[in-house]
Coordinates of C-alpha atoms and ligand atoms in Angstrom, one line a residue:
X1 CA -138.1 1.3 -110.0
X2 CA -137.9 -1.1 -113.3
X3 CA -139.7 -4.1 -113.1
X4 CA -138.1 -7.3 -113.8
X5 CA -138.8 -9.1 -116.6
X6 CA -138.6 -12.7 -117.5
X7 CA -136.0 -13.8 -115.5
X8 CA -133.2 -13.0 -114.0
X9 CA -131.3 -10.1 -115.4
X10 CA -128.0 -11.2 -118.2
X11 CA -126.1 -8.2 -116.3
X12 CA -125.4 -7.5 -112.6
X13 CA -124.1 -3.9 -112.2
X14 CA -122.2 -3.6 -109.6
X15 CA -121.2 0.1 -107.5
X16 CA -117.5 1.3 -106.4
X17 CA -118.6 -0.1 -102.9
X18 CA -120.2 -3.4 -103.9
X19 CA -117.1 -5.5 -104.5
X20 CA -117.8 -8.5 -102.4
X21 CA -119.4 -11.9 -103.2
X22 CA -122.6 -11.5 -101.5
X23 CA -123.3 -8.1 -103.8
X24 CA -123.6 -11.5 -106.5
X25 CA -125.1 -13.8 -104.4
X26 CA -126.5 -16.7 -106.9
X27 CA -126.1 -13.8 -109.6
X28 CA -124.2 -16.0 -113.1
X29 CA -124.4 -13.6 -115.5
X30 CA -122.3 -11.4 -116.8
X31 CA -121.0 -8.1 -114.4
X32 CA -120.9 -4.5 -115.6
X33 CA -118.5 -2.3 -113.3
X34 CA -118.2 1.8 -114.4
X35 CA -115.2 3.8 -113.1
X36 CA -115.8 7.0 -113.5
X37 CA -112.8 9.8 -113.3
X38 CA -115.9 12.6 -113.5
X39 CA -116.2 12.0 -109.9
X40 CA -112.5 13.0 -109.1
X41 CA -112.7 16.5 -111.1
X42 CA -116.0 17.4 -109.3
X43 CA -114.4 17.5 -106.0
X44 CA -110.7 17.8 -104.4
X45 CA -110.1 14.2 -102.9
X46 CA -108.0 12.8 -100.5
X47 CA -105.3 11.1 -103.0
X48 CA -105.2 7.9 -101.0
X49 CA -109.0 7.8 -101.0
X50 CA -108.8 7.6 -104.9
X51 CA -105.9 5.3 -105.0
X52 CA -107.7 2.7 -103.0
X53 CA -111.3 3.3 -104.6
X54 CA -109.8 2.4 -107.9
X55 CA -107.4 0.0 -106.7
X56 CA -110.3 -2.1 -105.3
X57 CA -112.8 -1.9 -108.3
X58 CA -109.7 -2.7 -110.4
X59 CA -108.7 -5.5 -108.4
X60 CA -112.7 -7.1 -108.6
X61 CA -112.6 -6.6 -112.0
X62 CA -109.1 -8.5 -112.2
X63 CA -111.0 -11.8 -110.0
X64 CA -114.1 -11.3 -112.4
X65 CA -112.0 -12.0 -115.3
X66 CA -113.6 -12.3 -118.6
X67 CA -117.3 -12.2 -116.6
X68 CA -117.0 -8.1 -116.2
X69 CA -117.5 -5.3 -118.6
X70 CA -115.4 -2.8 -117.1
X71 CA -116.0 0.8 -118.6
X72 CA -114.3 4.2 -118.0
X73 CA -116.8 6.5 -118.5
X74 CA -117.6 10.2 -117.7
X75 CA -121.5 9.1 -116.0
X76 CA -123.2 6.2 -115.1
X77 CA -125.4 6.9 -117.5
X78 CA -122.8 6.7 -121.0
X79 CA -121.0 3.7 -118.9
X80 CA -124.3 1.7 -118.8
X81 CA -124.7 2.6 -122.4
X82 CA -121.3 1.9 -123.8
X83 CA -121.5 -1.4 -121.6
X84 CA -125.3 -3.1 -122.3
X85 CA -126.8 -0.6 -124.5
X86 CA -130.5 -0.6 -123.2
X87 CA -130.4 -4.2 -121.6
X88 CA -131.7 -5.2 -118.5
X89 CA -129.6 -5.1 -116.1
X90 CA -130.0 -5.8 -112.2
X91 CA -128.1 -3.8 -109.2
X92 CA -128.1 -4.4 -105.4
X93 CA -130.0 -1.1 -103.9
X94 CA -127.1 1.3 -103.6
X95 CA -125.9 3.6 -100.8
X96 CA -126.9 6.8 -101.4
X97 CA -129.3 8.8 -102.2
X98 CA -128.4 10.4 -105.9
X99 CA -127.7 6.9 -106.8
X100 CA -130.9 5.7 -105.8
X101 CA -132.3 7.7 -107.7
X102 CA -130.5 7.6 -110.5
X103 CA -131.0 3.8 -110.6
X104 CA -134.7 3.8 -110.1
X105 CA -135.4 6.5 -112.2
X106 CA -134.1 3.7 -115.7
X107 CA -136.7 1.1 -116.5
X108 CA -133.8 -0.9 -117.2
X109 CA -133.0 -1.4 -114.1
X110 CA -134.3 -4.0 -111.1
X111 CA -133.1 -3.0 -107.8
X112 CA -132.3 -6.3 -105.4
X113 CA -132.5 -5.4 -101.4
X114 CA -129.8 -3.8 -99.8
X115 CA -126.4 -6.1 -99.3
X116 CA -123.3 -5.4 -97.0
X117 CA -125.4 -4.8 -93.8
X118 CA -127.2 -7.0 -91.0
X119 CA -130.4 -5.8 -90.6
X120 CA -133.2 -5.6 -93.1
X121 CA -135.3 -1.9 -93.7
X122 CA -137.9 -3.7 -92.8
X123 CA -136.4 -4.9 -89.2
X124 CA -135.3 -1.0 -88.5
X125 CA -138.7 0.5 -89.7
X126 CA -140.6 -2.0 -87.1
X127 CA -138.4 -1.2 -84.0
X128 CA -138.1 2.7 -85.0
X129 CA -141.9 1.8 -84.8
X130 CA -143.1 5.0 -87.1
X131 CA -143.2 8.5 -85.7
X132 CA -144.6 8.8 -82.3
X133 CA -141.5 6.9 -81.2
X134 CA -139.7 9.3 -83.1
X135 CA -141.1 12.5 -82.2
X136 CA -140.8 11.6 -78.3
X137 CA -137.2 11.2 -78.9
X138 CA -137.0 7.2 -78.2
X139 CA -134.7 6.6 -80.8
X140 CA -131.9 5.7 -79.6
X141 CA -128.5 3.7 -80.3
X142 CA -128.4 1.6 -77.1
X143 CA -132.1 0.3 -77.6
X144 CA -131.8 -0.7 -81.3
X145 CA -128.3 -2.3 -80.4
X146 CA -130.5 -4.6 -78.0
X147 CA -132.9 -5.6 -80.3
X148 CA -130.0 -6.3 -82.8
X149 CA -128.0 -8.7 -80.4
X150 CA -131.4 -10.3 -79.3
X151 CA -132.8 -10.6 -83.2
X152 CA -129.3 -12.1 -84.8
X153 CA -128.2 -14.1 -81.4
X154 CA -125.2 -12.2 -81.1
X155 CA -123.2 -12.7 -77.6
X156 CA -126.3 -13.9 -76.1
X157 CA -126.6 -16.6 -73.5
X158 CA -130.2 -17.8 -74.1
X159 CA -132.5 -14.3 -73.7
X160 CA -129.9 -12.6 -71.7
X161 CA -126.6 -10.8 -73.0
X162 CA -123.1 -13.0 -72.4
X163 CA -121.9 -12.0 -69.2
X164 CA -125.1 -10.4 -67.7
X165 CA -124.3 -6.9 -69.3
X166 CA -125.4 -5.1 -72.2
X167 CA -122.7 -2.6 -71.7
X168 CA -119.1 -2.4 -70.8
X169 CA -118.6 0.9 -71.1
X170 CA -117.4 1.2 -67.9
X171 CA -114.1 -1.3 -68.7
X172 CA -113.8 0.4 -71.7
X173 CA -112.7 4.0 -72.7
X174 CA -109.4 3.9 -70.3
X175 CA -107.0 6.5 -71.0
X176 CA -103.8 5.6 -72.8
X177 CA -100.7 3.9 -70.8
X178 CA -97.7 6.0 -70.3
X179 CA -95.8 4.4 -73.3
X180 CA -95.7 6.1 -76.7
X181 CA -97.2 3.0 -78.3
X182 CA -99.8 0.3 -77.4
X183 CA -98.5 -2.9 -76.3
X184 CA -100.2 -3.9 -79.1
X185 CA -99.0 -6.2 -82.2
X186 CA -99.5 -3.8 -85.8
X187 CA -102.0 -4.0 -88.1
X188 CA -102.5 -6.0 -91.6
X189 CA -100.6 -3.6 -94.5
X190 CA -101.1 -4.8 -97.9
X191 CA -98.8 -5.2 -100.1
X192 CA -98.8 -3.2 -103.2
X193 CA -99.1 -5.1 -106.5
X194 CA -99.0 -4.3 -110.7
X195 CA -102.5 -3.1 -110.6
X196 CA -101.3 -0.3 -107.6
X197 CA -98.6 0.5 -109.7
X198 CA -101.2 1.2 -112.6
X199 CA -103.3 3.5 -110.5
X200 CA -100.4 5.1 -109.4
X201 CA -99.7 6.2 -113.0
X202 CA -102.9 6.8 -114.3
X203 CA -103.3 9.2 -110.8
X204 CA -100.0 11.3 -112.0
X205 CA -101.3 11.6 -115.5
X206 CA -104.6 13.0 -114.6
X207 CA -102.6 15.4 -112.0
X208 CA -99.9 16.6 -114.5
X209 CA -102.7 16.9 -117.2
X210 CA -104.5 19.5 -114.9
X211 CA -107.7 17.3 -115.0
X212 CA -108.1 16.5 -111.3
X213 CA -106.3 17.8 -108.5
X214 CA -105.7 16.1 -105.0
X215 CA -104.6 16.5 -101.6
X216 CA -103.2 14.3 -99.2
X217 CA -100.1 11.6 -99.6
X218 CA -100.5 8.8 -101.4
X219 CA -98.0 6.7 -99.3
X220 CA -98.2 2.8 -99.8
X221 CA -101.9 1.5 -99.6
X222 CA -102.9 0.9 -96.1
X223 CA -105.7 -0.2 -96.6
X224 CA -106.9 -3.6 -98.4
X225 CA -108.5 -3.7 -102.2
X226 CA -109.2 -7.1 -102.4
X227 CA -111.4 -9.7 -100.5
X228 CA -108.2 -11.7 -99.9
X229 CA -106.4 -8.9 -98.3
X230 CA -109.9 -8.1 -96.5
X231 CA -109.8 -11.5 -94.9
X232 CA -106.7 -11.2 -94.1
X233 CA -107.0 -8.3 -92.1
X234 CA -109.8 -9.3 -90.0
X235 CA -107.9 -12.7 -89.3
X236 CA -105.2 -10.1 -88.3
X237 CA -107.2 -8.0 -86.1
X238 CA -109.2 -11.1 -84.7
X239 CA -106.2 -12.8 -83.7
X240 CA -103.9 -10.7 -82.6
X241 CA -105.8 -6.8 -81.6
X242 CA -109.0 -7.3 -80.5
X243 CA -108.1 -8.5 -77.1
X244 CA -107.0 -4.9 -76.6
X245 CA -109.8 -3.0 -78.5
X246 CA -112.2 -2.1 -75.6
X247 CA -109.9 -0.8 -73.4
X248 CA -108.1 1.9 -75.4
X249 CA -110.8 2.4 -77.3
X250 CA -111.2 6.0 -77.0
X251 CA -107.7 6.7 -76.0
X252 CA -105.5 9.2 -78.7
X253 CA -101.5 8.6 -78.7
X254 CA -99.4 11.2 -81.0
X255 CA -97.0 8.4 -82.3
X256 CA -99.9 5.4 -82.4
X257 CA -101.9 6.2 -85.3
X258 CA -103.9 2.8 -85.1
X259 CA -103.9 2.1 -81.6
X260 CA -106.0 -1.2 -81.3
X261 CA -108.8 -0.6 -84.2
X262 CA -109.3 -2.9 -86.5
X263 CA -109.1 -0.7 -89.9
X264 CA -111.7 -2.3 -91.1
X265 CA -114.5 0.5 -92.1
X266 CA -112.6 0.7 -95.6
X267 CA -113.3 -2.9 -96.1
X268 CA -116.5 -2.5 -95.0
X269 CA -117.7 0.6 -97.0
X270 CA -116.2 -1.2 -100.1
X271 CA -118.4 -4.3 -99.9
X272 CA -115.3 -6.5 -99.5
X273 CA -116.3 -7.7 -96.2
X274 CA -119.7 -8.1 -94.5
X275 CA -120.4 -7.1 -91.2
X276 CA -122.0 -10.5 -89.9
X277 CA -118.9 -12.4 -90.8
X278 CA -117.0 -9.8 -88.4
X279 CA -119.1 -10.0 -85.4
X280 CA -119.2 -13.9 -86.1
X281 CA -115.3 -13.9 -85.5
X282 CA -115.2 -11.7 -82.7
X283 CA -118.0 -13.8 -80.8
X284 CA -115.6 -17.1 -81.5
X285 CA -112.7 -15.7 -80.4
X286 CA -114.7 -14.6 -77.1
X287 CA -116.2 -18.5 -76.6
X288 CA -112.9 -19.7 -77.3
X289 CA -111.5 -17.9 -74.7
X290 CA -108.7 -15.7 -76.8
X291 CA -110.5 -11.8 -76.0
X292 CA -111.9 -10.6 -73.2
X293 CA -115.8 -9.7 -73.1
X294 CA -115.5 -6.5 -73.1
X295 CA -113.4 -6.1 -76.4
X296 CA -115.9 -8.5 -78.1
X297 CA -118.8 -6.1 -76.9
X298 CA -116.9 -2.5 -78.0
X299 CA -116.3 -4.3 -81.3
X300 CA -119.7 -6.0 -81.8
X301 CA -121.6 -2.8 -80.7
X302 CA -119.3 -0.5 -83.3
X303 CA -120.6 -3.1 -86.0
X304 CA -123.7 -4.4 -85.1
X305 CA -124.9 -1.3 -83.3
X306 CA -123.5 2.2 -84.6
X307 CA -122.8 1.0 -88.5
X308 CA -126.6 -0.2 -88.6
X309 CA -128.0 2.5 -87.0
X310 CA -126.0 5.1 -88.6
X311 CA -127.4 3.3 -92.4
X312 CA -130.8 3.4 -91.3
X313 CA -130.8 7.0 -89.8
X314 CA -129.2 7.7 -93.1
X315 CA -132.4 6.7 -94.7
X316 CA -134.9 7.8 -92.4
X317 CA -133.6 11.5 -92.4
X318 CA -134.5 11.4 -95.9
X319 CA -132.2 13.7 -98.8
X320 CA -132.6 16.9 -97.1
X321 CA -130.8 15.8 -93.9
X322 CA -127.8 17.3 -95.1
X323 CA -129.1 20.8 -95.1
X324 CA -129.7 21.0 -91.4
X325 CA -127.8 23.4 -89.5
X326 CA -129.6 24.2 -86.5
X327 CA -127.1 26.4 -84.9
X328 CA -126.7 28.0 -87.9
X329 CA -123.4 27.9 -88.5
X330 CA -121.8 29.5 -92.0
X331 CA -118.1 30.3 -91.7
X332 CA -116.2 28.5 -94.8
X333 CA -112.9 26.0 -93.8
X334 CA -110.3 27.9 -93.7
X335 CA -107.3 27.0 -96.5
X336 CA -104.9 25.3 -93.7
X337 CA -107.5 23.1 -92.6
X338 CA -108.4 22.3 -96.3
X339 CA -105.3 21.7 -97.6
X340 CA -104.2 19.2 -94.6
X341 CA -101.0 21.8 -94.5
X342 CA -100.2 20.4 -90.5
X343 CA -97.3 22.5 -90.7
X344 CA -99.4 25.6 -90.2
X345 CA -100.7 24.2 -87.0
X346 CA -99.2 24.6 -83.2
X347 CA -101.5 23.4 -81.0
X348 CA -99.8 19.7 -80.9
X349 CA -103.0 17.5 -80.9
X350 CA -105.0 19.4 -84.1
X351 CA -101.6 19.1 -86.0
X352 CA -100.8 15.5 -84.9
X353 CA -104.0 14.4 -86.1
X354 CA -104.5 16.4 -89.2
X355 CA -101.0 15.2 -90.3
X356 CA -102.2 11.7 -89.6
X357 CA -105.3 12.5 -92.1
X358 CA -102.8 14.0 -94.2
X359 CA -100.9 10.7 -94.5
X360 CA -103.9 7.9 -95.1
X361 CA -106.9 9.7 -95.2
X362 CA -107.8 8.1 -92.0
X363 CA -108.0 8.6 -88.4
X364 CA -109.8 6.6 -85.7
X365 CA -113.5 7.6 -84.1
X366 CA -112.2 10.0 -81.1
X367 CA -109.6 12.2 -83.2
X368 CA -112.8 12.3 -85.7
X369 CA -115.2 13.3 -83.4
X370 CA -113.3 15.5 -80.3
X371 CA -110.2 16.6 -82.4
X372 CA -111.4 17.6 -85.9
X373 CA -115.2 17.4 -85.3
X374 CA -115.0 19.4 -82.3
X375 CA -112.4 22.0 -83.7
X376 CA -115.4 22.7 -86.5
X377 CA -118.1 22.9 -84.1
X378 CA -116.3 25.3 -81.8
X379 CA -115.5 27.5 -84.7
X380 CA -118.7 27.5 -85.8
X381 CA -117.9 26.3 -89.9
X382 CA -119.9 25.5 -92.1
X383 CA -121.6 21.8 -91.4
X384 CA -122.5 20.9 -95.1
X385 CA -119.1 22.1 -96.1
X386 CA -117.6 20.1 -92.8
X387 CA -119.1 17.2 -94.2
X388 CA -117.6 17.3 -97.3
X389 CA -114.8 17.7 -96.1
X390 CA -114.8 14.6 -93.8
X391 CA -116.2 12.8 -96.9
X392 CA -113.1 13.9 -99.9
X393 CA -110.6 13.5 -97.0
X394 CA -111.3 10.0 -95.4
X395 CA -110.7 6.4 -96.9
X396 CA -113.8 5.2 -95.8
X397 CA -116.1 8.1 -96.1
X398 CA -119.6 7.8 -98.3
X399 CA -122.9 9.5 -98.4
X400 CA -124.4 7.1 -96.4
X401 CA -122.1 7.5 -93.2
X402 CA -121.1 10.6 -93.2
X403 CA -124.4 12.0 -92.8
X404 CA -125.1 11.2 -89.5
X405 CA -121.9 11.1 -88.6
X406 CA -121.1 14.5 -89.1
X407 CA -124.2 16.5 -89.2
X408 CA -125.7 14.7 -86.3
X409 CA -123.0 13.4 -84.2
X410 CA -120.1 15.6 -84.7
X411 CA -121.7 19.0 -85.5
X412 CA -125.1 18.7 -83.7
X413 CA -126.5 20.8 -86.9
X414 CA -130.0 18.4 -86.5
X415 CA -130.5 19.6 -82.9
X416 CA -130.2 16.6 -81.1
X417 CA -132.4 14.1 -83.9
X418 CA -129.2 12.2 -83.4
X419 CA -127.4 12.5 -80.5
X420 CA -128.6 14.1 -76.8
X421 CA -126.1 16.7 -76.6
X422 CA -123.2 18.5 -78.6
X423 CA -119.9 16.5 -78.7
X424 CA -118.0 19.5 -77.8
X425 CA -115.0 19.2 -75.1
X426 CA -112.2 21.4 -73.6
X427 CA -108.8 20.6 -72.9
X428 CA -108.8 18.6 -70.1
X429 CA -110.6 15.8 -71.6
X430 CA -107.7 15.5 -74.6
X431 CA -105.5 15.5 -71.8
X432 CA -106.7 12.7 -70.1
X433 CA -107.5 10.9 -73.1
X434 CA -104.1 11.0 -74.5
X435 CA -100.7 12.0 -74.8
X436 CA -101.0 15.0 -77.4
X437 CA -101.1 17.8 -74.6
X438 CA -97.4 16.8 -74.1
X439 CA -94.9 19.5 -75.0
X440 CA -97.3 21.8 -77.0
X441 CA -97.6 25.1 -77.0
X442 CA -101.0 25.6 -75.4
X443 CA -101.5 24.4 -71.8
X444 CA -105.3 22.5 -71.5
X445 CA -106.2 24.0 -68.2
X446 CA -105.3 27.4 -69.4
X447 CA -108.0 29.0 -71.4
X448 CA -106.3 33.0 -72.0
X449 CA -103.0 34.4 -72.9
X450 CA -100.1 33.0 -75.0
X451 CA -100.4 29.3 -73.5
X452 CA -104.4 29.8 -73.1
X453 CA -105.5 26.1 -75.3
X454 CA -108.0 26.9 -78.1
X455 CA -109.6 24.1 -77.1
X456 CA -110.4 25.2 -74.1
X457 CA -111.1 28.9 -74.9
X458 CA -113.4 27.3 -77.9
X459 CA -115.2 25.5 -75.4
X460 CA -116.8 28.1 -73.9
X461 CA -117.1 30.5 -76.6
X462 CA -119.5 27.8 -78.0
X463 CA -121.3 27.9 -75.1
X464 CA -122.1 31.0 -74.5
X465 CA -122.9 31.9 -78.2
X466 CA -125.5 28.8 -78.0
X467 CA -126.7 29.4 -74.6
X468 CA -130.5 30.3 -75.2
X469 CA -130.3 27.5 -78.2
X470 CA -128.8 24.9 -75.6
X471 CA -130.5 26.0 -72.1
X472 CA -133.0 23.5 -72.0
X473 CA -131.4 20.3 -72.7
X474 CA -130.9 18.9 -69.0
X475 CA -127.2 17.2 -70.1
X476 CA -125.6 20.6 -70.4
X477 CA -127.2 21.9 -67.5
X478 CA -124.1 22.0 -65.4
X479 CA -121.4 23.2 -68.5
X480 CA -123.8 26.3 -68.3
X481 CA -123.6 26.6 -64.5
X482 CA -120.0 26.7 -65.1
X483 CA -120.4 29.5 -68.2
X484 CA -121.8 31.6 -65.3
X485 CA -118.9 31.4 -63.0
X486 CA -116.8 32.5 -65.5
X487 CA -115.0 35.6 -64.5
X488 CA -112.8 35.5 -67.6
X489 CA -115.6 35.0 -70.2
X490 CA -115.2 38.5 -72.2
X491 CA -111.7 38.0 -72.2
X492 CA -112.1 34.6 -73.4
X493 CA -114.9 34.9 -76.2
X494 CA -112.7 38.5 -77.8
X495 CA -109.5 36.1 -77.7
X496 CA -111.0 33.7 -79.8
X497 CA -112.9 35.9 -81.9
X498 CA -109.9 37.6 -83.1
X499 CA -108.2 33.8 -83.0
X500 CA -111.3 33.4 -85.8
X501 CA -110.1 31.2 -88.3
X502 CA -106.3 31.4 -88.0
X503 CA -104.6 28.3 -87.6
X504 CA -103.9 27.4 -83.8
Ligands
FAD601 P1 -113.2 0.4 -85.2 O1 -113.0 1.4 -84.1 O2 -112.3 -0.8 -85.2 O3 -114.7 0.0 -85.2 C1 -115.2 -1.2 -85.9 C2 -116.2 -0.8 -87.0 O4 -117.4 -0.3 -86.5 C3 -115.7 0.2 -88.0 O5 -114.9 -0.4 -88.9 C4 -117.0 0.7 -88.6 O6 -117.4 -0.1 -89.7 C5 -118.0 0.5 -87.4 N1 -118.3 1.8 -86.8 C6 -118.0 2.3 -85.6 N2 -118.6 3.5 -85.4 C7 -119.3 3.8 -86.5 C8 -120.1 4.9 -86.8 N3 -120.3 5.9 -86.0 N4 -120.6 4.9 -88.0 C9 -120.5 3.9 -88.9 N5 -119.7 2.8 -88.6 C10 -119.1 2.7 -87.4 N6 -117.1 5.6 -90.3 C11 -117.1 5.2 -91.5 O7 -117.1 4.0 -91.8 N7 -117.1 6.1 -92.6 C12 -117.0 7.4 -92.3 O8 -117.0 8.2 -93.3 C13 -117.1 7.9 -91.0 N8 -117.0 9.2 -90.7 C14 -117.0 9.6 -89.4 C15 -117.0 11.0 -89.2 C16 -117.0 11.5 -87.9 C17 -117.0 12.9 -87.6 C18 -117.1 10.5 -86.8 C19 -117.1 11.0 -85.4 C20 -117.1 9.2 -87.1 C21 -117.1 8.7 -88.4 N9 -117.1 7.3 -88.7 C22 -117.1 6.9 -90.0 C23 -117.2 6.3 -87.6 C24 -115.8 5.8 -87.1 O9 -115.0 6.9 -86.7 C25 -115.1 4.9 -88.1 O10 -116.0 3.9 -88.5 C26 -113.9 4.3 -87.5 O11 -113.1 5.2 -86.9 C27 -113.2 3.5 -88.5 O12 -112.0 2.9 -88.0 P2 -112.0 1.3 -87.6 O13 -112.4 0.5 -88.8 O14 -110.6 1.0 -87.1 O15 -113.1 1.2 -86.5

């Protein structure tokens, strides 16, 4: 790491995801910002994704004025060249971990602690308590979430949680209501402005040149670029969604893409807001009576609890994290899945959903994790390659996140470092969960035949080809009872092997 010098730095560089104030805290220097289009011909993004990516650093580098040296530059490298020459320069420690390195590996460069999250590495590495804790599996989401809400006083009443309860699971998680929409006002949408228009163009050019190519609609932004239109959004969801959140938190509606979810991980991810002023609001609007406690609790433990955790684990599980695969998994994407094409797609809840990712690059935490997630895991793809995917195609997808996200929680490729069982599900439970089973060509409790749900079938093809891999872990104990009752299971598991990799 460089060493600083006398002083504090002249330059503050700051990352594509560092575009709020506190990534400049008492910082009054000058501010070097490097958009790079190298990073869009490497990969096949999500077009909205780029859109909003440059949209945002644009838009910082609009309220920054005549303070920012703004550089378009193949790498990081030439932009920090072309910028500063070979002056010092500061940065606040960056999100992943080829950027990491890349910034301690210049002398040029001092690295200031981490912004953008609520707890300190040196908080997580004292309650993960070093490796015994580890290796006996202790790790886990619900105990660091306590020490979190005890440590930053969040919904507490003295020592104990408001209300008496940690958790409120049980209120929460309710299947939708027989309506095809919440009761629920909309979210914030932006309004597009000159400097939209301006991506907009410079996006067409690089497609019609050949240099990049996309996927995905680039519809009007949904999601905000600016720190006004961040605040504005969690005013929006504070005031007028959150009093719904817990509720329908997990619940899936075909024609409700945003249910009552805040939006808000884009935001996030791109430094424009930080997560202590959103748990902040949503504890006010609980002592002030406007949202019930156990909305305020599902939205402070998404923020306070998962979005921590899921950072730190990112770092603990070190660079070669993203190599596990544990069930060895190794069949590519297929092309309809890759290319969004929805259209290919009958079973009603995969194309619902993949049209929805198709539209904003976003989709909220159960379609992730039991309709997409749990497609790929039943299936058996690739996890690296399911990861990337997740990360070109999603608004608010980075290194950092979709680590653990994917490789542990949805694809169960670390064996359980993450999570204590496969999210894997049939039919039933999309059924209850939502309204996507209605009129499609599969039935959920039917697993062979024409109507037989690939869902359903894929459930139990899983198991059985991971039965030895899975027989000791006591939570799956009773799907693998059920495995053995099968009568249909050779039917089942030659369906969906010649099923393969077709679209459903
Ligand atoms: P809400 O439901 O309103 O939740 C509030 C906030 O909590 C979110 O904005 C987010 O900042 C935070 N949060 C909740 N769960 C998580 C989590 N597991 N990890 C990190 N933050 C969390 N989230 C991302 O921010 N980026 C990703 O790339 C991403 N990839 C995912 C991939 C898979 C397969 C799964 C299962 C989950 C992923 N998540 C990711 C977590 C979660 O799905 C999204 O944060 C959430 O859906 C974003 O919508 P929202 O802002 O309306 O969230």
């Amino acid at each position: 790491m460089g060493t600083q010098g006398a002083g504090e730095p002249r330059y503050r560089w700051l990352f594509g995801d560092q575009l709020g104030p506190h990534f400049l805290d008492d910082h009054q220097g000058e501010v070097v910002m490097i958009e790079s289009k190298a990073v869009f011909k490497r990969r096949r993004f999500h077009r909205a994704k780029a859109h909003l990516m440059l949209s945002a650093m644009r838009h910082r580098a609009a309220e920054l004025g005549d303070r920012v040296r703004y550089v378009r530059a193949d790498t990081y490298r030439e932009g920090l060249e072309r910028a500063v020459g070979d002056a010092p320069v500061s940065v606040c420690h960056p999100t992943s971990h080829a950027a990491l390195r890349l910034v301690t590996g210049s002398q040029q460069v001092t690295v200031e602690p981490p912004r953008g999250f609520l707890v300190p590495p040196a908080d997580f590495a004292a309650w993960a308590g070093g490796t015994d804790r580890r290796e006996q599996g202790h790790l886990r989401l619900e105990d660091f979430y306590r020490t979190v809400r005890r440590r930053h006083d969040l919904l507490m009443d003295g020592d104990q949680p408001a209300g008496g309860r940690w958790n409120w699971d049980a209120d929460n998680r309710q299947p939708p209501p027989s309506a095809a929409n919440l009761p629920v006002p909309g979210p914030y949408l932006p309004r597009e402005d000159d400097i939209d228009a301006e991506v907009r163009r410079d996006l067409d050019r690089w497609e019609t040149d050949g240099e990049v190519t996309f996927v995905g609609h680039d519809a009007p932004r949904t999601f905000p670029a600016s720190r006004r239109e961040a605040l504005r959004a969690l005013t929006r969801f504070v005031d007028k969604r959150l009093a719904t959140f817990g509720r329908w938190e997990d619940a899936m509606l075909a024609e409700d893409w945003a249910m009552s979810h805040s939006l808000l991980s884009a935001p996030l991810n791109l430094g424009l807001l930080d997560p202590a002023e959103c748990t902040e609001r949503a504890e006010a609007a609980y002592r002030a009576g406007q949202v019930p406690l156990n909305s305020a609790e599902g939205f402070i433990r998404q923020i306070a609890g998962w979005r921590e955790y899921v950072w730190h684990l990112y770092w603990l599980f070190g660079k070669n994290y993203r190599h596990s695969n544990t069930l060895r998994h190794r069949r590519p994407l297929p092309d309809w899945f890759l290319d969004l094409d929805a259209d290919a797609v009958q079973a009603r809840c995969l194309s619902t959903v993949l049209a929805q990712v198709r539209d904003r690059g976003w989709v909220h935490h159960i379609p992730r994790l039991m309709i997409l997630g749990n497609y790929a895991l039943q299936r058996g793809w690739h996890p690296a390659e399911v990861t990337d995917w997740f990360h070109r195609n999603f608004v608010d997808g980075y290194d950092w996140v979709m680590l653990p996200n994917v490789i542990g929680m949805s694809q169960y490729a670390d064996g359980g470092r993450m999570t204590t069982k496969p999210y894997v599900c049939g039919g039933a439970y999309i059924d209850k969960m939502s309204d996507l089973c209605h009129g499609c060509a599969y039935r959920p409790d039917q697993r062979v035949g024409d109507r037989g749900c690939p869902y359903a079938a894929g459930y139990w093809w899983f198991l059985d080809r991971h039965r030895s891999q899975l027989q000791h872990n006591a939570r799956l104990a009773q799907p693998l009872r059920g495995l053995d009752r099968l009568t249909d299971l050779n039917e089942v598991v030659q369906q969906e092997r010649h099923r393969a990799d077709r679209a459903p």
